[in-house]
Backbone as a ProteinNet text record, in pm:
[ID]
protein_1_A
[PRIMARY]
MSMRLSTLASGKEFTHIPDYVREYLDTLSRECAIYTDHWIEEVGDFRHISVAFTAEERNEFYRRSWAYELFLRAGYPKWAAETPGIDQDIANDADTYSPRLRDGNIIPPPYHCFAAFLGRHLETLVCFESGREVVIQLKGKEAKLFEVRRAIQTLTPTIRSFERREQGLDPWKITCEDDVRDLLYVMLRPIVFDITKEEVVPSKAGAHKFADLCSKAVPFLIELKWIGKRGIWKRKVEEIYVDIQTYARHPASETLFFVIVDSVKDIPDSRQIEEELTGVQTIDGLEVNVRAFVCEP
[TERTIARY]
85.1	0	88.4	57.1	139.5	117.3	224.1	218.8	185.5	92.2	60.6	143.1	205.5	281.1	185.4	230.7	146.2	155.6	54.3	51.3	45.8	135.5	140.7	73.5	-17.9	-86.4	-135.2	-112.2	-157.7	-109.7	11.7	69.6	13.7	-63.4	-123.3	-78.9	-78.9	-35.3	-156.4	-185.6	-299.9	-252.4	-319.5	-279.8	-393.5	-518.3	-632.5	-716.5	-702.1	-786.1	-756.1	-852.6	-829.8	-721.9	-670.4	-562.7	-605.2	-730	-770.9	-776.4	-809	-808.1	-664.6	-573.5	-431.4	-383.6	-426.1	-386.6	-441.6	-565.9	-621.2	-534.8	-498.6	-418.6	-282.2	-222.4	-90.5	-96	-192.1	-197.5	-246.4	-331	-370.4	-251	-164	-44.5	51.1	63.6	159.6	108.8	-18.6	-65	-205.8	-261	-394.1	-500.4	-493.6	-590.7	-601.3	-711.5	-726.7	-743.9	-712.2	-732	-819.6	-920.2	-1012	-1079.3	-1170.3	-1245.4	-1391.4	-1447.2	-1587.7	-1657.4	-1785.1	-1867.6	-1893.4	-1859.3	-1877	-1988.7	-2101.4	-2217.8	-2187.9	-2100.5	-2074.2	-2010.9	-1942.4	-1880.8	-1944.6	-2034.6	-2099.9	-2005	-1903.2	-1802.5	-1729.2	-1644.9	-1562.4	-1438.4	-1393.8	-1270.4	-1194.5	-1062.6	-978.8	-985.9	-1006	-1021.5	-934.4	-915	-854.6	-952.7	-950.9	-1035.1	-946.6	-936.8	-856.6	-935.2	-865.2	-923.7	-866.8	-945.3	-889.7	-814.3	-735	-662.3	-759.4	-870.5	-969.5	-1034.5	-1065.4	-1125	-1026.6	-900.5	-799.3	-789.7	-786.3	-776.6	-900.5	-1016.2	-1139.1	-1137.8	-1081.7	-1069	-977.9	-867.8	-779.8	-857.1	-933.4	-1006.3	-1106.7	-1176.9	-1279.7	-1219.2	-1107.5	-1038.3	-985.6	-939.1	-890.7	-1005.4	-1124.1	-1240.1	-1269.1	-1257.9	-1279.6	-1171.7	-1048.8	-939.4	-970.9	-1018	-1051.9	-1167.1	-1264.3	-1378	-1331.5	-1241	-1189.9	-1105.9	-1025.4	-944.8	-1032.2	-1149.9	-1240.3	-1316.4	-1298.4	-1361.3	-1502	-1533	-1664.5	-1777.9	-1777.6	-1890.5	-2019.8	-2133.9	-2261.5	-2278.7	-2231.8	-2248.2	-2112.7	-2090.2	-1966.1	-1957.7	-2073	-2075	-2018.1	-2010.4	-1955.1	-1803	-1741.7	-1597.3	-1525.5	-1436.8	-1361.9	-1277.8	-1279.1	-1194.4	-1260.9	-1378.9	-1449	-1531.6	-1512.1	-1586.5	-1735.7	-1815.2	-1959.2	-2024.2	-1980.1	-2043.5	-2017.8	-1897.6	-1866	-1944.3	-1952.2	-2027.6	-2173.9	-2230	-2369.9	-2387.8	-2294.8	-2301.8	-2294	-2200.8	-2179.4	-2297.7	-2352.4	-2459.5	-2594.8	-2609	-2735.6	-2723.8	-2608.1	-2584.5	-2673.8	-2744.1	-2838.2	-2831.6	-2744.5	-2724.4	-2840.4	-2862.9	-2961.8	-2889.8	-2936.4	-2874.7	-2927.4	-2860	-2900.7	-3041.3	-3082.5	-3216.1	-3325.4	-3287.5	-3384.7	-3400.5	-3349	-3357.8	-3267.2	-3305.6	-3229.6	-3182.5	-3055	-3000.7	-3019.6	-3089.6	-3115	-2989.3	-2982	-2867.4	-2878.6	-2764.9	-2630.4	-2566.7	-2495	-2422.9	-2285.6	-2189.8	-2062.9	-1954	-1978.3	-1870.3	-1788.8	-1681.7	-1597.6	-1675	-1761.9	-1838.9	-1926.1	-1969.8	-2054.8	-1985.1	-1853.2	-1776.5	-1736.3	-1758.8	-1709.3	-1797.3	-1927	-2017	-2055.9	-2164.4	-2221.4	-2127.6	-2061.9	-1978.4	-1860.8	-1786.1	-1670.4	-1713	-1825.6	-1874.7	-1903.1	-1960.2	-1987	-1858	-1755.1	-1627.3	-1564.7	-1574.6	-1507	-1588.8	-1720.9	-1803.5	-1895.2	-1927	-2028.5	-1976.1	-2062.1	-2029	-2038.2	-1928.6	-1925.6	-1901.1	-1863.9	-1827	-1681.6	-1608.9	-1467.7	-1374.8	-1431.3	-1346.4	-1287.6	-1165.7	-1099.1	-1072.7	-1131.8	-1114.7	-981.8	-907.6	-778.4	-799.6	-750.2	-758.5	-903.1	-972.1	-1106	-1101.1	-1151.4	-1135.7	-1267.8	-1269.2	-1379.5	-1510.5	-1621.2	-1754.9	-1772.1	-1716.1	-1728.9	-1667.2	-1554.5	-1489.9	-1578.9	-1644.4	-1733.6	-1851.8	-1914.7	-2028.7	-1988.3	-1867.8	-1818.3	-1803.8	-1751.1	-1734.2	-1868.6	-1966.8	-2101.1	-2157.4	-2143.1	-2192.3	-2122.3	-1991	-1917.5	-1966.7	-1995.3	-2046.4	-2181	-2268.8	-2399.2	-2383.1	-2292.2	-2274.5	-2208.8	-2150.6	-2092.6	-2186.2	-2309.3	-2403.6	-2428.8	-2449	-2481	-2372	-2244.6	-2142.6	-2122	-2143	-2127.7	-2233.9	-2358.4	-2467	-2443.1	-2400.8	-2377.4	-2263.2	-2161.8	-2050.7	-2096.3	-2190.8	-2244.1	-2322.7	-2394.4	-2479.8	-2403.9	-2279.3	-2198.2	-2067.6	-2080.7	-1962.7	-1896.7	-1776.3	-1700.2	-1775.2	-1737.3	-1803.2	-1792.1	-1903.7	-1905.9	-1951.3	-1959.8	-2004.2	-2148	-2226.7	-2365.5	-2371.8	-2456.4	-2471.2	-2538.1	-2501.8	-2567.1	-2672.4	-2796.7	-2904.5	-2947.5	-2959.5	-3015.3	-3154.2	-3258	-3392.9	-3493.5	-3449.7	-3546	-3473.2	-3551.6	-3498.1	-3409.3	-3450.1	-3371.3	-3233.8	-3226.5	-3096.8	-3002.9	-3055.4	-2973.3	-2931.2	-3022.9	-2990.4	-2874.2	-2881.6	-2776	-2643.5	-2649.9	-2527.9	-2464.4	-2545.5	-2492.5	-2440.1	-2504.8	-2457.2	-2316.1	-2294.3	-2161.8	-2058	-2096.2	-2004.3	-1964.6	-2058.5	-2033.6	-1978	-1990.9	-1949.8	-1803.1	-1708	-1569.1	-1545.7	-1638.1	-1621.6	-1692	-1812.4	-1897.3	-1915.2	-1849	-1841.5	-1975.1	-2066.1	-2190.8	-2311.6	-2291.6	-2404.2	-2495	-2625.9	-2724.8	-2833.3	-2907.2	-3017.7	-3151.2	-3253.1	-3390.3	-3401.3	-3362.2	-3370.9	-3514.6	-3569.2	-3706.1	-3713.9	-3812.6	-3835.7	-3980.7	-4006.7	-4144.5	-4209.8	-4341	-4415.8	-4512.5	-4569.4	-4662.2	-4787.9	-4823.9	-4947.6	-4932.7	-4812.1	-4791.1	-4737.9	-4751.1	-4693.9	-4545.6	-4480.7	-4340.1	-4304.6	-4197.7	-4143.6	-4002.4	-3942.1	-3806.2	-3719.2	-3613.2	-3512.7	-3419.9	-3381.8	-3305.1	-3169.8	-3096.9	-2964.4	-2948.9	-2869.9	-2855.8	-2717.7	-2663.2	-2544.9	-2574.2	-2563.2	-2584.6	-2456	-2343.5	-2215	-2182.6	-2217.5	-2173.2	-2246.7	-2380.2	-2488.9	-2557.6	-2635.1	-2714	-2815.5	-2918	-3013.5	-3011.3	-3029.9	-3040.1	-3171.9	-3249.9	-3376	-3369.3	-3408.2	-3403.8	-3544.4	-3555.1	-3680.9	-3653.4	-3726	-3706.6	-3820.2	-3786.7	-3887	-3875.2	-3973.5	-3969	-4065.1	-4148.7	-4239.8	-4262.1	-4306.3	-4322.8	-4449	-4442.7	-4559	-4572	-4468.8	-4481.6	-4377.9	-4294.5	-4185.4	-4236.9	-4348	-4401.4	-4446.1	-4504.1	-4546.2	-4426.1	-4316	-4195.1	-4138.5	-4143.8	-4096.3	-4185	-4316.6	-4408.2	-4379.4	-4344.8	-4309.3	-4187.4	-4093.5	-3972.8	-4007.3	-4095.6	-4135.6	-4199.2	-4279.5	-4340.2	-4233.3	-4140.5	-4033.7	-3946.9	-3921.2	-3838.4	-3901.1	-4032.2	-4101.6	-4097.1	-4107.5	-4107.9	-3968.7	-3871.4	-3736.7	-3663.3	-3707.6	-3640.3	-3647.6	-3738.8	-3751.4	-3650.7	-3583.5	-3488.9	-3357.1	-3291.2	-3164.6	-3053.9	-3061.2	-2956.5	-2990.9	-3092.2	-3142.7	-3067.9	-2952	-2876.1	-2852.4	-2826	-2816.1	-2906.2	-2994.2	-3083.2	-3043.7	-3005	-2975	-3095.7	-3145.4	-3251.1	-3194.8	-3206	-3150.8	-3266	-3294.4	-3398.5	-3330.1	-3363.4	-3306.8	-3411.3	-3388.4	-3485.2	-3448.1	-3498.9	-3458.9	-3523	-3623.8	-3692.9	-3680.5	-3592.7	-3573.1	-3706.1	-3778.6	-3910	-3900	-3796.2	-3781.9	-3731.1	-3802.6	-3761.2	-3634.8	-3612.8	-3495.3	-3443.2	-3351.5	-3304.1	-3226.9	-3148.3	-3071	-3162.8	-3271.5	-3365.1	-3428.2	-3464.1	-3522.4	-3421.8	-3296.6	-3192.9	-3180.1	-3181.3	-3166.6	-3287.4	-3407.4	-3528.1	-3535.2	-3488.7	-3499.2	-3383.6	-3267.6	-3147.4	-3145.2	-3106.9	-3093.9	-3116.1	-3087.2	-3106.9	-3249.5	-3319.8	-3456.2	-3464.5	-3552	-3577	-3712.2	-3710	-3831.4	-3841.3	-3949.7	-3969.1	-3849.8	-3794.5	-3683.4	-3547.3	-3539.9	-3412.9	-3371.7	-3243.4	-3191.4	-3157	-3208	-3183.9	-3123.7	-3010.2	-2943.7	-2991.4	-3071	-3128.3	-3044.7	-3002.4	-2926.3	-3000.3	-3031	-3105.3	-3020.6	-3032.7	-2956.8	-3048	-3032.1	-3104.4	-3002.7	-3021.4	-2931.9	-3009.9	-2943.5	-3005.7	-2921.2	-2964.3	-2883.3	-2884.4
-119	0	123.6	223.3	343	432.4	501	593.7	732.9	798.8	935.7	1029.5	1127.1	1225.4	1313.7	1360	1444.9	1590.2	1666.5	1810.5	1880.7	1976.3	2049.9	2185.2	2216.2	2345.7	2378	2501.1	2547.7	2456.8	2402.7	2319.4	2179.5	2136.9	2003.7	1926.5	1794.3	1707.2	1638.8	1673.9	1618.2	1501.4	1388	1268.5	1205.9	1241	1172.7	1261.2	1389.6	1478.6	1462.1	1492	1480.1	1577.5	1549.2	1631.9	1776.8	1798.6	1937.2	2019.2	1953.7	2025.1	2055.3	1962.9	1988	2111	2121.5	2237.5	2366.5	2362.6	2480.2	2519.5	2421.2	2449.3	2506.1	2452.7	2500.7	2647.1	2681.8	2819.8	2916.5	2869.6	2954.8	2986.7	2888.7	2910.5	3008.4	2999.2	3083.1	3224.4	3236.2	3367.5	3402.5	3326.2	3353.8	3360.2	3264.7	3256.8	3112.5	3080.6	2949.2	2966.5	2861.3	2858.3	2738.2	2760.7	2652.9	2685.5	2599.6	2623.8	2650	2757.4	2791.6	2803.9	2771.2	2798.6	2948.9	3010.8	3154.4	3176.9	3230.1	3247.2	3337.2	3436	3532.5	3468.5	3356.9	3288.9	3153.4	3109.5	2980.7	2863.7	2873.9	2768.1	2783.2	2683.3	2690.8	2775.1	2848.6	2924.5	2908.4	2919.6	2911.5	3045	3040	3162.4	3157.8	3274	3283.4	3354.2	3316.6	3380	3414.8	3542.6	3586.2	3566.5	3521.6	3502.1	3605.4	3641.8	3716.8	3619.8	3673	3586.4	3504.9	3567.2	3495.5	3382.8	3409	3305	3191.2	3225.2	3120.7	3031.3	3091.3	3011.7	2924.9	2978.5	2899.5	2784.7	2808.9	2702.3	2592.1	2629.9	2530.4	2446.2	2513	2442.2	2343.8	2385.7	2300.3	2189.2	2217.8	2112.3	2004.6	2046.3	1949.3	1860.6	1918.2	1837.8	1731.6	1769.4	1672.2	1564.7	1603.3	1506.9	1404.7	1452.1	1361.3	1269.1	1322.9	1242.6	1130.5	1161.3	1059.6	956.1	1001.2	906.8	809.5	857.5	773.7	673.4	679.4	581.3	613.9	741	784.5	737.9	777.7	740.9	805.2	753.1	806.3	951.9	988.7	1126.2	1185.6	1309.2	1378.1	1401.1	1416.2	1439.6	1321.9	1204.3	1086.7	1082	1174.4	1171.4	1251.3	1190.4	1264.2	1374.9	1491.3	1601.9	1702.8	1671.2	1766.2	1861	1991.1	2090.5	2078.9	2111.2	2089.3	2169.4	2294.9	2376	2318.4	2265	2204.6	2075.2	1994.9	1869.7	1895.9	1999.7	2033.5	2075.3	2157	2196.3	2073.9	1984.4	1867.5	1771.1	1749.3	1650.2	1699.5	1830.1	1884.5	1933.7	1913.8	1963.5	1890.8	1969	1911.8	1994.3	1957.5	2041.1	2034.8	2148.9	2157.3	2142.1	2049.3	2025.2	2123.8	2130.6	2223.5	2194.5	2067.6	2033.1	2058.2	2115	2147.2	2041.6	1920.9	1815	1845	1794.4	1816.1	1681.9	1672.2	1550.8	1561.2	1466.8	1477.1	1448.5	1501.6	1472	1331.6	1274.3	1332.7	1310.2	1411.8	1402.8	1464.3	1380.5	1428.5	1447.9	1539.4	1581.7	1689.7	1734.4	1836.4	1965.6	2003.4	2127.2	2125.1	2005.7	1995.7	2046.4	2037.6	2077.1	2224.7	2291.6	2428.6	2533.4	2506.7	2613.3	2697	2770	2837.1	2942.8	3021.5	3130.2	3076.8	2983.8	2930	2847	2778	2702.4	2796.4	2913.4	3011	3058	3086.6	3131.3	3025.4	2899.6	2792	2742.4	2735.7	2663.7	2750.5	2871.3	2949.9	3088.4	3167.5	3306	3388.1	3451.5	3530.8	3678.1	3712.7	3849.7	3879.5	3782.9	3804	3724.7	3640.8	3561	3648.8	3619.1	3688	3584.9	3606.9	3512.7	3538.4	3433.2	3443.4	3436.1	3537.3	3544.9	3554.6	3658.5	3688.3	3823.7	3831.9	3953.6	3992.9	4115.3	4160.9	4175.2	4145.7	4160	4076.8	3955.8	3868.9	3933.1	4002.1	4068.9	4179.8	4255.9	4363	4306.3	4201.3	4140.3	4082.5	4027.1	3973	4084	4200.1	4312	4369	4369.4	4413.5	4321.6	4193.3	4097.9	4116	4138.4	4160.1	4285.2	4391.2	4513.9	4489	4415.2	4383.5	4302.3	4206.7	4120.1	4191.7	4308.8	4385.7	4495.6	4499.8	4602.2	4596.6	4476.2	4464.4	4524.2	4482.3	4544.2	4692.5	4735.6	4877.6	4961	4917.8	4989.4	4993.8	4883.5	4879.3	4970.7	4983.5	5073.1	5218	5255.2	5391.2	5420.2	5320.5	5341.3	5330.1	5283.4	5268.5	5345.6	5473.6	5556.8	5590.1	5648.1	5678	5775.5	5774	5859.2	6006.1	6076.4	6217.1	6244	6140.2	6155.6	6106.8	6181.8	6142.2	6018.4	5922.4	5804.4	5841.4	5769.2	5784.9	5675.1	5713	5615.5	5573.2	5443.5	5387	5336.1	5407.4	5378.5	5345.4	5344.9	5317.4	5268.4	5229.1	5174.2	5274.4	5401.7	5503.5	5521.9	5510.6	5521.2	5410.4	5289.3	5176.1	5194.8	5242.8	5267.3	5365.1	5476.6	5577.3	5525.1	5446.6	5387.4	5292.6	5206.7	5110.4	5182.1	5289.8	5368.8	5420.5	5475.5	5527.9	5415.8	5299.5	5186.4	5136.4	5143.2	5086.7	5187.6	5316.6	5418.1	5404.9	5374	5358.7	5234.7	5138.4	5012.3	5014.8	5072.8	5072.9	5217.6	5256.4	5397.7	5456.6	5372.4	5426.6	5398	5363.6	5327.8	5448.4	5424.5	5530.9	5485.7	5584.2	5557.4	5578.1	5503.8	5520	5503.1	5385.3	5353.9	5316.6	5381.6	5355.5	5219.1	5138.4	5006.7	5001.6	5004.8	5000	4865.1	4866.4	4742.8	4721.7	4603	4571	4656.6	4697.7	4774.6	4919.1	4957.2	5092.6	5185.3	5145.9	5223.9	5190.3	5237.2	5202.4	5194	5121.2	5108.3	5164.9	5172.3	5222.7	5119.5	5076.2	4992.8	5084.4	5042.9	5131.5	5169.7	5072.2	5099.3	5024.7	5082.8	5023.5	5050.9	4952.1	4970.8	4907.6	4986.8	4934.7	4881.3	4916.2	4870.7	4729.8	4694	4563.7	4445.3	4435.6	4517.7	4448.2	4528.4	4470.8	4573.4	4522.9	4604.3	4558.7	4653.3	4621	4675.8	4590.6	4631.5	4602.2	4700.3	4688.6	4672.3	4592	4574	4594.2	4687.3	4717.3	4655.6	4578.3	4523	4598.4	4685.6	4770	4728.8	4629.5	4578.9	4430.8	4362.5	4217.7	4180.1	4060.5	4005.9	4041.4	4104.8	4145.6	4079.1	3990.9	3936.3	3855.9	3784.6	3707.3	3799.3	3913.2	4008.8	4063.4	4087.4	4137.2	4033.1	3907.7	3801.5	3792.4	3805.5	3804.3	3921.3	4037	4152.7	4121.8	4047.9	4014.1	3926.4	3828.5	3743.1	3825.9	3925.5	4013.7	4099.5	4152.4	4237.4	4162	4035.8	3956.9	3955.4	3934.3	3931.3	4067.2	4174.8	4309.7	4353.7	4336.6	4388.7	4311.2	4188.5	4107.2	4170.8	4265	4331.7	4445.1	4481.6	4593.8	4546.5	4628.2	4586.8	4551.9	4604.4	4577.4	4461.4	4382.3	4279.1	4147	4145.8	4021.3	3961.1	4048.7	4006.7	4095.7	4034.2	4106.9	4076.4	4179.6	4165.3	4214.4	4129.7	4170.3	4166	4279	4290.9	4319.3	4224.7	4242	4284.9	4404.4	4453.8	4430.7	4329.9	4287.5	4352.8	4472.7	4549.7	4500.5	4412.8	4363.4	4212.1	4150.5	4004.8	3930.7	3968.3	3910.5	3776.6	3758.5	3636.3	3522.2	3410.4	3301.7	3229.5	3214.4	3143.3	3220.2	3313.2	3401.1	3324.3	3225.3	3149	3072.4	3017.9	2945.6	3038.7	3159.6	3256.4	3292.6	3313.3	3343.7	3231.9	3107.7	2993.7	2978.2	3003.2	2987.5	3091	3212.1	3319	3320.3	3270.4	3278.8	3169.8	3209	3111.8	3177.2	3102.2	3150.7	3119.1	3220.5	3203.1	3245.8	3182.3	3220.3	3289.3	3416.9	3498.1	3560.2	3531.5	3580.7	3546.5	3426.4	3379.9	3431.1	3511.2	3567.5	3504.6	3472.8	3419.8	3534.6	3526	3627.9	3560.3	3610.8	3557.1	3635.2	3572.5	3637.4	3602.2	3704.5	3685.2	3754.6	3683.3	3739.3	3736	3842.2	3854	3910.3	3859.3	3911.7	3972.1	4098.8	4168.1	4205	4201.2	4239.6	4348.7	4475.8	4583.9	4581.6
0	0	0	-85.4	-94	26.8	66.2	178.7	127.2	192	155.4	242	177.8	252.9	331.3	445.2	528.1	483	518.1	493.7	627.9	649.1	774.7	757.4	847.6	844.9	984.9	1026.3	1157.5	1270	1254.9	1359.1	1367	1267.7	1268.4	1144.4	1156.3	1047.6	985	861.2	788.6	702.2	715.8	640.8	560.8	589.2	528.2	436	442.5	362	213.3	125	-20	-68.8	-186.1	-241	-262.1	-304.5	-331.1	-202.1	-89.3	38.7	80.8	52.7	79.8	2.9	-123.1	-203.3	-143.2	-94.9	-27.5	92.5	173.6	292.8	255.8	150.6	107.6	65.2	-20.6	-69.7	37.9	128.3	240.4	328.7	349.6	431	363.6	230.5	157.4	133.1	91.4	47	92.3	184.7	240.8	130.3	38.4	-71.3	-117.2	-184.4	-245.9	-396.2	-470.1	-614.9	-647	-730.5	-764.1	-897.3	-941.4	-1064.3	-1029.6	-1082.7	-1063.5	-1197.8	-1197.2	-1314.6	-1320.6	-1434.1	-1452	-1552.8	-1504.2	-1590.9	-1709.4	-1687.6	-1794.1	-1918.1	-1901.5	-2015.8	-2042.9	-1954.2	-1972.8	-1966.1	-1879.6	-1870	-1736.8	-1706	-1586.5	-1613.6	-1511	-1518.2	-1386.6	-1396.6	-1277.7	-1204.2	-1073.2	-995.1	-870.3	-811.1	-678.4	-586	-459	-357.9	-239.1	-207.1	-92.9	36.4	140.8	272.8	369.4	470.4	582.2	672.5	764.4	857.3	942.1	981.2	1062.5	982.5	855.9	771.1	746.9	728.3	708.8	831.7	950	1072.8	1093.1	1057.2	1068	967.1	849.5	749.8	802.8	868.1	930.1	1030.8	1118.5	1224.7	1165.8	1064.8	1007	920.4	857.1	781.8	875.6	992.6	1091.4	1140.1	1155.1	1193.5	1087.7	960.6	852.4	854.5	882.8	896.8	1005.7	1120.9	1231.2	1192.5	1118.9	1073.9	981.4	889.5	797.4	870.9	965.7	1044	1121.5	1163.5	1242.7	1156.5	1024.7	936.6	893.5	876.3	829.6	922.3	1047.6	1133.8	1084.4	1128.2	1079.9	1117.1	1236.4	1283.8	1319.6	1276	1311.5	1461.4	1525.3	1669.8	1748.1	1684.2	1751.7	1744.8	1670.6	1648.8	1755.9	1833.2	1935.5	1873.3	1936.5	1893.4	1803.2	1748.5	1661.5	1747.6	1727.8	1804.6	1776.7	1878.3	1869.7	1757	1735.7	1631.7	1492.4	1471.5	1341.9	1323.5	1429.1	1420.9	1387.8	1447.1	1418.7	1272.8	1221	1079.9	988.8	1019.1	933.7	938	1056.9	1071.7	1021.4	1002.4	951.7	807.9	746.3	610.5	510.8	428.4	332.1	204.1	109.6	-9.2	-107.8	-172.8	-279.6	-413.7	-498.1	-627.3	-731.6	-846.7	-952.4	-1004.8	-998.6	-1047.9	-944.8	-828.7	-725.5	-618.7	-642.2	-542.1	-423.5	-307.5	-184.6	-130.1	-98.5	-37.6	113.2	174.9	319	400.1	521.4	608.4	666.7	710.7	703.2	565.5	518.4	391.2	414.8	450.3	504.8	399	304	215.1	286	224	286.8	312	216.9	232.2	356.8	398.7	516.8	641.8	643.7	761.4	758.4	647.3	632.3	698.2	712.3	754.7	633.9	644.9	527.1	469	554.6	502.5	422.4	478.7	407.6	286.8	297	181	64.3	93.9	-11.8	-76.4	3.7	-51.6	-141.7	-101.8	-174.1	-293	-277.6	-375.5	-461	-416	-485.7	-522	-588	-617.6	-489.2	-453.2	-330.7	-357	-479.3	-508.7	-481.2	-423.2	-391.8	-483.3	-568.6	-656.7	-767.4	-804.9	-915.3	-1023.7	-1140.3	-1250.2	-1318.9	-1340.6	-1407.4	-1558.8	-1630.3	-1777	-1826.3	-1781.5	-1830.5	-1899.7	-2025.1	-2103.7	-2168.9	-2225.5	-2307.9	-2234.1	-2305.9	-2249.9	-2124.1	-2124.8	-2008.4	-1884.3	-1902.2	-1789.3	-1734.1	-1821.7	-1777.1	-1699.3	-1753	-1684.6	-1550	-1544.4	-1418	-1314.9	-1355.3	-1262.6	-1219.5	-1309.2	-1271.2	-1163.9	-1185.2	-1085.1	-950.5	-952.6	-827.7	-756.6	-831.6	-770.3	-703.5	-772	-714.3	-586.3	-587.5	-471.2	-353.8	-377.2	-266.3	-218.3	-268.1	-224	-74.3	-21	121.5	210	198.8	284.3	255.8	131.3	98.8	168.5	162.2	229.6	379.6	436.3	580.6	622	536.9	570.9	572	485.1	484.4	611.9	659.9	776.6	908.6	902.3	1024.3	1009.2	979.8	959.4	1092.7	1082.9	1203.5	1293.9	1420.3	1519.2	1477.6	1486.4	1450.3	1308.5	1225.8	1087.2	1073.2	1000.3	979.1	889.6	924	837.1	706	601.1	471.1	460.5	474.4	478.2	337.1	318.4	195.8	231.9	186.5	234.9	125.6	-0.1	-106.8	-231.4	-328.6	-453.7	-527.1	-528.3	-598.5	-534.9	-401.6	-334	-380.7	-391.2	-435.3	-580.6	-662.8	-803.7	-816.6	-743.3	-753.4	-699.4	-592.1	-537.1	-638.2	-697.6	-794.2	-919.4	-956.9	-1071.2	-1044.8	-926.7	-891.8	-888.2	-837.6	-830.3	-969.2	-1064.6	-1197.5	-1297.1	-1268.3	-1365.7	-1407.2	-1317.5	-1362.8	-1449.1	-1442.8	-1514.7	-1649.5	-1651.6	-1771.5	-1817	-1924.1	-1962.2	-2004.8	-2058.1	-2113.5	-2026.1	-1900.4	-1814.7	-1794	-1804.6	-1788.3	-1691.4	-1639.1	-1547.9	-1619	-1572.3	-1620.3	-1772	-1819.1	-1961.6	-1998.5	-2100.8	-2145.3	-2213.8	-2172.5	-2232.6	-2280.4	-2410.4	-2461.2	-2430.5	-2417.2	-2395.8	-2510.9	-2519.8	-2628.6	-2622.6	-2501.1	-2484.9	-2531.1	-2571.8	-2618.8	-2511.9	-2386.5	-2276.6	-2266.6	-2163	-2146.5	-1999.3	-1972.4	-1837.7	-1839.3	-1721	-1710.2	-1639.6	-1705.8	-1639.1	-1560.5	-1442.1	-1353.8	-1412.3	-1467.5	-1523.4	-1655.2	-1744.9	-1878.1	-1935	-2004.6	-2088.2	-2223.5	-2328.7	-2463.2	-2523.8	-2464	-2516.9	-2471.4	-2345.7	-2294.5	-2358.2	-2365.1	-2311.8	-2194.4	-2114.4	-2004.9	-1956.7	-1886.9	-1812.5	-1667.7	-1575.3	-1432.9	-1381	-1317.4	-1256.2	-1106.8	-1025.4	-879.7	-823.9	-719.5	-647.3	-498.5	-437.3	-295.4	-215.1	-113.3	-22.2	108.9	135.3	254.2	362.9	335.7	437.9	414	517.2	508.7	430.1	371.7	304.5	157.9	98.9	-41.7	-131.9	-78	-159.2	-279	-261.7	-374.1	-487.2	-451.2	-554.1	-630.1	-558.9	-624.8	-721.8	-682.8	-771.9	-895.5	-876.5	-991	-1085.1	-1029.1	-1112.1	-1198.9	-1142.3	-1218.4	-1337.9	-1318	-1430.3	-1542.3	-1505.7	-1605.8	-1672.3	-1591.4	-1645.6	-1746.2	-1719.4	-1811.6	-1950.5	-1955.3	-2084.3	-2153.8	-2075.5	-2133.3	-2174.4	-2084.4	-2109	-2218	-2245.1	-2347	-2485.3	-2505.4	-2635.6	-2652.6	-2545.5	-2553.1	-2614	-2696	-2758.7	-2659.8	-2536.5	-2437.5	-2345.3	-2382.4	-2291.2	-2299.9	-2361.1	-2370.6	-2232.6	-2134.5	-1994.6	-1910.8	-1833.3	-1742.6	-1599.2	-1525.7	-1383.5	-1303.5	-1214.7	-1122.2	-980.5	-911	-776	-680.4	-593	-491.4	-362	-315.5	-189.7	-81.1	0.8	102.5	235.5	258.8	377.1	506.1	495.5	615.6	630.3	549.1	553.2	536.3	432.5	404.8	332.6	251.6	171.8	260	268.1	357.9	314.1	183	131.6	10.6	35.3	-72.1	-178.5	-136.7	-234.9	-329.6	-278.7	-364.7	-467.7	-425.5	-518.9	-627	-589	-687.6	-790.2	-742.3	-832.4	-924.2	-872.2	-953.5	-1065.9	-1039	-1138	-1237.3	-1195.5	-1277.7	-1384.6	-1505.9	-1614.2	-1749.5	-1854.6	-1991.4	-2035	-2084.1	-2133.1	-2279.6	-2354.7	-2493.5	-2501.4	-2541.7	-2547.5	-2686.2	-2754.9	-2892.1	-2980.6	-2960.8	-3043.2	-3002.1	-2895.2	-2849.6	-2717	-2703.4	-2577.3	-2482.9	-2361.3	-2259.5	-2137.3	-2092.2	-1973.9	-1852	-1767.5	-1649.8	-1527.5	-1453.6	-1330.1	-1217.1	-1110	-997.1	-870.5	-791	-666.8	-558.3	-436.8	-321.2	-225.5	-191.3	-98.3	27.2	141.8	268.4	333	323.1	380.5	532.4
[MASK]
+++++++++++++++++++++++++++++++++++++++++++++++++++++++++++++++++++++++++++++++++++++++++++++++++++++++++++++++++++++++++++++++++++++++++++++++++++++++++++++++++++++++++++++++++++++++++++++++++++++++++++++++++++++++++++++++++++++++++++++++++++++++++++++++++++++++++++++++++++++++++++++++++++++++++

């Protein structure tokens, strides 16, 4: 039987973890970042990316990777909580982990893959779009769309930073859809030279609607939905389905970004809503790439 070399990280010797986890530990030790492959919607394919970690996130990754190491050494017991040395919070995350597949099916717990031991925050950094990934060798239109998506995904921390300014400074309150539109416009203006606000979108009925932000060069449209009170999230989602049909007629509708700002945490499962709305649709013979995001200021 071949001997596997050990990997040293955070003062511990790892011998059982998979090779890809070893690579994560190595690059985290060297440069506080991981390298992996993610599906990038903007190009419709996988690309190699890097994700930078904070020192606290790196140390937490070490702790949770060690828990997975102990679980593997113990021979895959039914419950992580039965494994000596695994902290209770990690064991609870692992034993209740229930991933949702792309087809909508849910795998019931226990499902003890490596992601089960990471916790939701680290799992997002490693496995999903977090807004912090940097795509290696991405150019042209795809690069612009990627930066737009990153800006949208940083709306939540940006809004919170405005509302929690240093002592003595008045907070900048974001209280409505127009505030978010103007903030996102400022964030995107250095990236997208022709971005405009309140783009007219004609409808079949002869009237017209206004998309919040538009670029005809990239091209894309961005529509914002503000949830300011409870009990209306379903109506906002229904509005998006109607908007998709209307906005698809606009020349810049190749990519439609819908951003739901849920200021009262009305949506019970934001990730599920994002997955249900996101995807390529064919409308009047045209393919439209719909991307949906839920932000909580």
